Amino acid sequence: MAETNSTNNQLLFIYNQAYRVDFDAVTGIKIAVVMLLCSFFIYINCIMLFALKSKTAFYETPRYILFAHMLLSDSILLLTTTAMYAMSLALVSVAKGICSLLVLISNCTNGITPLTLAVMSLERYMAICFPLRHSSIATQRNTGIALGVIWFLSSVNIMSDLLYELITDPNHLFKITFCTRQKLFVNNWQVDKAQVFDVLYFVSVALIIIFTYISIIITARSVSNNKGSAKKAYKTVLLHFVQLGLCVTSFLFATIEKMLYLMTGSGNSLFIHLRYLNFLIVLILPRCLSPLIYGLRDEAVRPLFQYYFCYISKKVKPAVEVH
């Protein structure tokens, strides 16, 4: 335990030192690359959201409501995370109240995607294993309740940190700081608690997806009719597991940073460059690719997305049927 606390303290120290590097042309290029990359994928997500909004059947069908919610949360995550990272590279200081709001949003949206994947898998499980009850359970109202539960679960960890800071330091919101989670919450128990929550969420979601996948396969083999829908369903759930794997990389971000620090030692410049690559490859790209992969695979969403992405005026919208 003492070794873990020492490592956490070393990492907090390197954060303090890392942000003292002068702003130069290389830093400007890094910020530009991050901003352009995230802007492009937010644009892609917005096109997909617009495609979902274009058909009434999409926002009346639970799985597409959940998918649209995942697109929206991932877009917000990209926006807030990019803003925080750009501010840290540009050495911009802000009030802790503003930073706390950005950290709250980014942490909530970071946990929303895996939890949404679990609910989407359960919805497919109900559709195949309990088809007669599916329409009465998978309603718009119940989907809204599920989304509320998802937001609550994803915010529990960060909200407890914010409440602790406000209770122990009433002037917390008015102090000026570089905007990173590590600058806001520096106690070792907070780091350990965040890791416990990450592991708990991942294991719970993974077990749900595995359970639904196995249940759908068993149902598909035991029922002679509607095997085509069952096969499509367990392929979808398997894709959810792949998406979960992409989401898990964001949970590894802090761990990889610790490893990079231990490998580079006191070489702050090298640590900053490796941290930048870690941010792009581990935190940003998986969240960019996950909704795109799911959306382009869907036979109902793909033609609409292609139409709006390659929009030509006076084109007739493709007819799409949602099953």
Short mmCIF file of C-alpha atoms in Angstrom, two decimals:
data_model
loop_
_atom_site.label_atom_id
_atom_site.label_comp_id
_atom_site.label_asym_id
_atom_site.label_seq_id
_atom_site.Cartn_x
_atom_site.Cartn_y
_atom_site.Cartn_z
CA MET A 1 0.00 0.00 0.00
CA ALA A 2 2.87 2.34 0.84
CA GLU A 3 4.41 1.62 -2.56
CA THR A 4 1.11 2.49 -4.29
CA ASN A 5 0.85 5.78 -2.37
CA SER A 6 4.44 6.63 -3.28
CA THR A 7 3.73 5.99 -6.98
CA ASN A 8 0.61 8.17 -6.85
CA ASN A 9 2.56 10.98 -5.19
CA GLN A 10 5.28 10.72 -7.83
CA LEU A 11 2.70 10.92 -10.59
CA LEU A 12 1.08 13.98 -8.99
CA PHE A 13 4.52 15.60 -8.81
CA ILE A 14 5.22 14.97 -12.48
CA TYR A 15 1.86 16.52 -13.37
CA ASN A 16 2.87 19.65 -11.50
CA GLN A 17 6.19 19.78 -13.32
CA ALA A 18 4.84 18.82 -16.74
CA TYR A 19 2.66 21.89 -17.11
CA ARG A 20 5.58 24.25 -16.54
CA VAL A 21 7.03 23.56 -19.98
CA ASP A 22 6.98 26.68 -22.17
CA PHE A 23 4.38 26.97 -24.90
CA ASP A 24 6.07 26.55 -28.31
CA ALA A 25 5.30 25.69 -31.94
CA VAL A 26 5.29 21.95 -31.23
CA THR A 27 2.69 22.43 -28.52
CA GLY A 28 0.60 24.51 -30.92
CA ILE A 29 0.74 21.73 -33.51
CA LYS A 30 -0.29 19.17 -30.89
CA ILE A 31 -3.30 21.27 -29.92
CA ALA A 32 -4.26 21.75 -33.59
CA VAL A 33 -4.06 18.00 -34.30
CA VAL A 34 -6.21 17.14 -31.28
CA MET A 35 -8.77 19.83 -32.11
CA LEU A 36 -9.04 18.83 -35.78
CA LEU A 37 -9.28 15.11 -35.02
CA CYS A 38 -11.96 15.52 -32.37
CA SER A 39 -13.86 18.07 -34.46
CA PHE A 40 -13.98 15.63 -37.38
CA PHE A 41 -15.37 12.78 -35.28
CA ILE A 42 -17.85 15.05 -33.51
CA TYR A 43 -18.99 16.07 -36.99
CA ILE A 44 -19.39 12.37 -37.90
CA ASN A 45 -21.41 11.76 -34.73
CA CYS A 46 -23.62 14.76 -35.48
CA ILE A 47 -24.34 13.43 -38.98
CA MET A 48 -25.28 10.07 -37.49
CA LEU A 49 -27.51 11.76 -34.92
CA PHE A 50 -29.17 13.76 -37.70
CA ALA A 51 -29.72 10.53 -39.64
CA LEU A 52 -31.39 8.98 -36.58
CA LYS A 53 -33.57 12.05 -36.14
CA SER A 54 -34.72 11.93 -39.77
CA LYS A 55 -36.90 8.85 -39.24
CA THR A 56 -39.68 8.68 -36.65
CA ALA A 57 -39.10 4.95 -36.16
CA PHE A 58 -35.58 5.59 -34.88
CA TYR A 59 -36.56 7.74 -31.90
CA GLU A 60 -39.43 5.41 -31.08
CA THR A 61 -37.23 2.29 -30.99
CA PRO A 62 -35.33 1.67 -27.68
CA ARG A 63 -32.08 0.41 -29.22
CA TYR A 64 -31.80 3.46 -31.47
CA ILE A 65 -32.64 5.78 -28.58
CA LEU A 66 -29.79 4.16 -26.64
CA PHE A 67 -27.47 4.39 -29.63
CA ALA A 68 -28.29 8.09 -30.11
CA HIS A 69 -27.65 8.64 -26.39
CA MET A 70 -24.27 6.94 -26.72
CA LEU A 71 -23.38 9.12 -29.72
CA LEU A 72 -24.33 12.25 -27.82
CA SER A 73 -22.40 11.31 -24.67
CA ASP A 74 -19.29 10.36 -26.68
CA SER A 75 -19.46 13.69 -28.53
CA ILE A 76 -19.70 15.59 -25.24
CA LEU A 77 -16.80 13.53 -23.87
CA LEU A 78 -14.65 14.37 -26.90
CA LEU A 79 -15.53 18.05 -26.60
CA THR A 80 -14.80 18.42 -22.88
CA THR A 81 -11.74 16.19 -22.85
CA THR A 82 -10.24 18.02 -25.81
CA ALA A 83 -10.93 21.40 -24.21
CA MET A 84 -9.28 20.32 -20.95
CA TYR A 85 -6.26 18.82 -22.69
CA ALA A 86 -5.81 21.85 -24.96
CA MET A 87 -5.96 24.17 -21.94
CA SER A 88 -3.36 22.09 -20.12
CA LEU A 89 -1.00 22.16 -23.13
CA ALA A 90 -1.52 25.90 -23.58
CA LEU A 91 -0.88 26.50 -19.85
CA VAL A 92 -4.31 28.10 -19.38
CA SER A 93 -5.45 28.43 -15.76
CA VAL A 94 -9.14 28.55 -14.86
CA ALA A 95 -11.23 28.74 -11.70
CA LYS A 96 -11.72 25.39 -10.00
CA GLY A 97 -15.47 25.85 -10.30
CA ILE A 98 -15.23 25.82 -14.12
CA CYS A 99 -12.69 23.01 -14.04
CA SER A 100 -14.88 20.97 -11.69
CA LEU A 101 -17.78 21.30 -14.12
CA LEU A 102 -15.62 20.09 -17.03
CA VAL A 103 -14.24 17.19 -14.99
CA LEU A 104 -17.76 16.26 -13.85
CA ILE A 105 -19.06 16.18 -17.45
CA SER A 106 -16.06 14.30 -18.85
CA ASN A 107 -16.08 11.67 -16.10
CA CYS A 108 -19.84 11.12 -16.35
CA THR A 109 -19.78 10.75 -20.13
CA ASN A 110 -16.73 8.49 -19.89
CA GLY A 111 -18.72 5.97 -17.86
CA ILE A 112 -21.94 6.31 -19.83
CA THR A 113 -20.86 4.37 -22.95
CA PRO A 114 -20.03 1.02 -21.26
CA LEU A 115 -23.20 1.22 -19.16
CA THR A 116 -25.25 2.01 -22.27
CA LEU A 117 -23.72 -0.99 -24.03
CA ALA A 118 -24.91 -3.18 -21.15
CA VAL A 119 -28.48 -1.86 -21.48
CA MET A 120 -28.38 -2.31 -25.29
CA SER A 121 -27.31 -5.92 -24.82
CA LEU A 122 -30.12 -6.51 -22.33
CA GLU A 123 -32.59 -5.04 -24.82
CA ARG A 124 -31.44 -7.52 -27.50
CA TYR A 125 -31.63 -10.31 -24.92
CA MET A 126 -35.25 -9.43 -24.15
CA ALA A 127 -36.11 -9.20 -27.87
CA ILE A 128 -34.83 -12.71 -28.62
CA CYS A 129 -35.37 -14.64 -25.38
CA PHE A 130 -38.69 -13.04 -24.36
CA PRO A 131 -40.21 -11.75 -27.61
CA LEU A 132 -43.79 -11.66 -26.26
CA ARG A 133 -42.80 -9.44 -23.32
CA HIS A 134 -40.26 -7.33 -25.21
CA SER A 135 -42.71 -4.69 -26.46
CA SER A 136 -44.15 -4.15 -22.97
CA ILE A 137 -40.76 -3.92 -21.27
CA ALA A 138 -38.63 -2.11 -23.89
CA THR A 139 -40.79 1.02 -24.01
CA GLN A 140 -39.78 4.65 -24.42
CA ARG A 141 -40.65 5.30 -20.77
CA ASN A 142 -38.52 2.41 -19.47
CA THR A 143 -35.71 3.44 -21.80
CA GLY A 144 -35.81 6.92 -20.28
CA ILE A 145 -35.66 5.41 -16.78
CA ALA A 146 -32.67 3.29 -17.85
CA LEU A 147 -30.89 6.40 -19.13
CA GLY A 148 -31.51 8.13 -15.80
CA VAL A 149 -30.01 5.17 -13.94
CA ILE A 150 -27.01 5.21 -16.29
CA TRP A 151 -26.35 8.90 -15.58
CA PHE A 152 -26.69 8.33 -11.84
CA LEU A 153 -24.27 5.39 -11.77
CA SER A 154 -21.71 7.18 -13.95
CA SER A 155 -21.78 10.29 -11.74
CA VAL A 156 -21.57 8.66 -8.28
CA ASN A 157 -17.77 8.53 -8.18
CA ILE A 158 -17.01 12.05 -9.34
CA MET A 159 -19.90 13.62 -7.38
CA SER A 160 -18.58 12.12 -4.14
CA ASP A 161 -15.18 13.72 -4.88
CA LEU A 162 -16.76 17.11 -5.57
CA LEU A 163 -18.88 17.00 -2.41
CA TYR A 164 -15.82 16.05 -0.35
CA GLU A 165 -13.84 18.97 -1.76
CA LEU A 166 -16.67 21.43 -1.10
CA ILE A 167 -17.10 20.21 2.49
CA THR A 168 -13.39 20.26 3.34
CA ASP A 169 -12.65 23.50 1.45
CA PRO A 170 -15.64 25.88 1.00
CA ASN A 171 -13.49 28.20 -1.17
CA HIS A 172 -12.64 25.32 -3.50
CA LEU A 173 -14.59 26.70 -6.48
CA PHE A 174 -12.83 30.08 -6.51
CA LYS A 175 -9.20 28.93 -6.63
CA ILE A 176 -7.24 29.11 -9.89
CA THR A 177 -5.61 25.98 -11.30
CA PHE A 178 -4.65 24.06 -14.43
CA CYS A 179 -7.67 22.01 -15.36
CA THR A 180 -6.95 18.32 -14.84
CA ARG A 181 -8.60 15.79 -12.56
CA GLN A 182 -5.25 15.20 -10.86
CA LYS A 183 -5.05 18.89 -9.93
CA LEU A 184 -8.50 18.83 -8.36
CA PHE A 185 -8.37 15.58 -6.41
CA VAL A 186 -4.94 14.82 -5.01
CA ASN A 187 -5.68 12.42 -2.15
CA ASN A 188 -4.48 8.85 -2.59
CA TRP A 189 -7.81 7.39 -1.45
CA GLN A 190 -9.55 9.25 -4.26
CA VAL A 191 -7.23 7.66 -6.82
CA ASP A 192 -7.82 4.22 -5.33
CA LYS A 193 -11.60 4.79 -5.22
CA ALA A 194 -11.66 5.81 -8.89
CA GLN A 195 -9.80 2.62 -9.83
CA VAL A 196 -12.28 0.51 -7.81
CA PHE A 197 -15.21 2.12 -9.63
CA ASP A 198 -13.57 1.57 -13.03
CA VAL A 199 -12.97 -2.13 -12.31
CA LEU A 200 -16.48 -2.56 -10.90
CA TYR A 201 -18.11 -0.98 -13.96
CA PHE A 202 -16.01 -2.98 -16.40
CA VAL A 203 -16.58 -6.35 -14.68
CA SER A 204 -20.32 -5.73 -14.28
CA VAL A 205 -20.81 -4.68 -17.91
CA ALA A 206 -18.61 -7.52 -19.19
CA LEU A 207 -20.63 -10.09 -17.21
CA ILE A 208 -23.93 -8.67 -18.53
CA ILE A 209 -22.73 -8.78 -22.14
CA ILE A 210 -21.34 -12.31 -21.77
CA PHE A 211 -24.58 -13.48 -20.13
CA THR A 212 -26.78 -11.99 -22.87
CA TYR A 213 -24.52 -13.36 -25.62
CA ILE A 214 -24.64 -16.91 -24.25
CA SER A 215 -28.40 -16.71 -23.61
CA ILE A 216 -29.11 -15.54 -27.16
CA ILE A 217 -26.97 -18.34 -28.64
CA ILE A 218 -28.80 -20.96 -26.55
CA THR A 219 -32.17 -19.53 -27.59
CA ALA A 220 -31.15 -19.42 -31.25
CA ARG A 221 -30.23 -23.11 -31.21
CA SER A 222 -33.36 -24.24 -29.38
CA VAL A 223 -35.90 -22.31 -31.45
CA SER A 224 -36.39 -23.34 -35.07
CA ASN A 225 -38.13 -20.19 -36.26
CA ASN A 226 -36.71 -16.68 -36.38
CA LYS A 227 -33.11 -17.95 -36.32
CA GLY A 228 -32.09 -15.15 -38.65
CA SER A 229 -33.05 -12.48 -36.10
CA ALA A 230 -31.34 -14.40 -33.29
CA LYS A 231 -28.13 -14.73 -35.30
CA LYS A 232 -28.17 -11.00 -36.02
CA ALA A 233 -28.82 -10.30 -32.34
CA TYR A 234 -25.90 -12.29 -30.96
CA LYS A 235 -23.61 -10.74 -33.57
CA THR A 236 -24.79 -7.35 -32.30
CA VAL A 237 -24.09 -8.34 -28.69
CA LEU A 238 -20.66 -9.61 -29.71
CA LEU A 239 -20.03 -6.22 -31.30
CA HIS A 240 -21.04 -4.63 -27.97
CA PHE A 241 -18.28 -6.66 -26.33
CA VAL A 242 -15.78 -5.35 -28.89
CA GLN A 243 -17.00 -1.82 -28.17
CA LEU A 244 -16.59 -2.47 -24.47
CA GLY A 245 -12.99 -3.45 -25.17
CA LEU A 246 -12.48 -0.09 -26.88
CA CYS A 247 -14.05 1.71 -23.91
CA VAL A 248 -11.81 -0.11 -21.45
CA THR A 249 -8.76 1.53 -22.97
CA SER A 250 -9.89 4.84 -21.45
CA PHE A 251 -9.80 3.20 -18.00
CA LEU A 252 -6.18 2.23 -18.67
CA PHE A 253 -5.17 5.82 -19.48
CA ALA A 254 -4.01 6.73 -15.95
CA THR A 255 -2.28 3.37 -15.45
CA ILE A 256 -0.34 3.76 -18.69
CA GLU A 257 0.66 7.28 -17.61
CA LYS A 258 2.12 5.87 -14.40
CA MET A 259 4.08 3.30 -16.40
CA LEU A 260 5.33 6.01 -18.77
CA TYR A 261 6.50 8.10 -15.85
CA LEU A 262 8.32 5.15 -14.26
CA MET A 263 9.97 4.37 -17.62
CA THR A 264 11.05 7.95 -18.39
CA GLY A 265 12.08 8.86 -14.85
CA SER A 266 12.83 12.56 -14.60
CA GLY A 267 12.70 13.13 -18.36
CA ASN A 268 9.73 15.48 -18.28
CA SER A 269 9.92 16.37 -21.98
CA LEU A 270 9.82 12.73 -23.06
CA PHE A 271 6.98 12.07 -20.61
CA ILE A 272 4.92 14.90 -22.12
CA HIS A 273 5.38 13.58 -25.69
CA LEU A 274 4.47 10.03 -24.66
CA ARG A 275 1.52 11.33 -22.66
CA TYR A 276 0.28 13.10 -25.80
CA LEU A 277 0.41 9.84 -27.79
CA ASN A 278 -1.29 8.04 -24.92
CA PHE A 279 -4.05 10.65 -24.98
CA LEU A 280 -4.64 10.27 -28.73
CA ILE A 281 -4.32 6.48 -29.07
CA VAL A 282 -5.77 5.25 -25.78
CA LEU A 283 -8.35 7.89 -24.85
CA ILE A 284 -9.55 9.57 -28.06
CA LEU A 285 -9.37 7.13 -31.00
CA PRO A 286 -11.30 4.24 -29.37
CA ARG A 287 -14.20 6.55 -28.46
CA CYS A 288 -14.18 7.95 -31.99
CA LEU A 289 -14.27 4.56 -33.68
CA SER A 290 -16.75 2.73 -31.45
CA PRO A 291 -20.00 4.52 -32.49
CA LEU A 292 -18.83 4.73 -36.10
CA ILE A 293 -18.32 0.96 -36.28
CA TYR A 294 -21.72 0.26 -34.73
CA GLY A 295 -23.56 2.80 -36.85
CA LEU A 296 -22.08 1.73 -40.17
CA ARG A 297 -22.83 -1.91 -39.43
CA ASP A 298 -26.54 -1.22 -38.89
CA GLU A 299 -28.45 -1.78 -42.12
CA ALA A 300 -31.05 0.85 -41.23
CA VAL A 301 -28.62 3.62 -40.25
CA ARG A 302 -25.87 3.07 -42.84
CA PRO A 303 -27.70 4.26 -46.02
CA LEU A 304 -28.99 7.38 -44.27
CA PHE A 305 -25.54 8.15 -42.89
CA GLN A 306 -23.96 7.72 -46.31
CA TYR A 307 -26.60 9.97 -47.84
CA TYR A 308 -26.09 12.81 -45.36
CA PHE A 309 -22.30 12.43 -45.31
CA CYS A 310 -22.11 12.62 -49.11
CA TYR A 311 -25.03 15.04 -49.39
CA ILE A 312 -26.01 16.26 -52.85
CA SER A 313 -28.91 18.67 -53.16
CA LYS A 314 -32.23 17.37 -54.54
CA LYS A 315 -31.26 13.77 -53.91
CA VAL A 316 -34.13 11.54 -52.85
CA LYS A 317 -33.68 10.15 -49.33
CA PRO A 318 -33.26 6.38 -49.29
CA ALA A 319 -36.19 4.42 -48.00
CA VAL A 320 -35.19 2.71 -44.76
CA GLU A 321 -37.19 0.22 -42.77
CA VAL A 322 -36.37 -0.30 -39.11
CA HIS A 323 -36.89 -3.84 -37.88
#
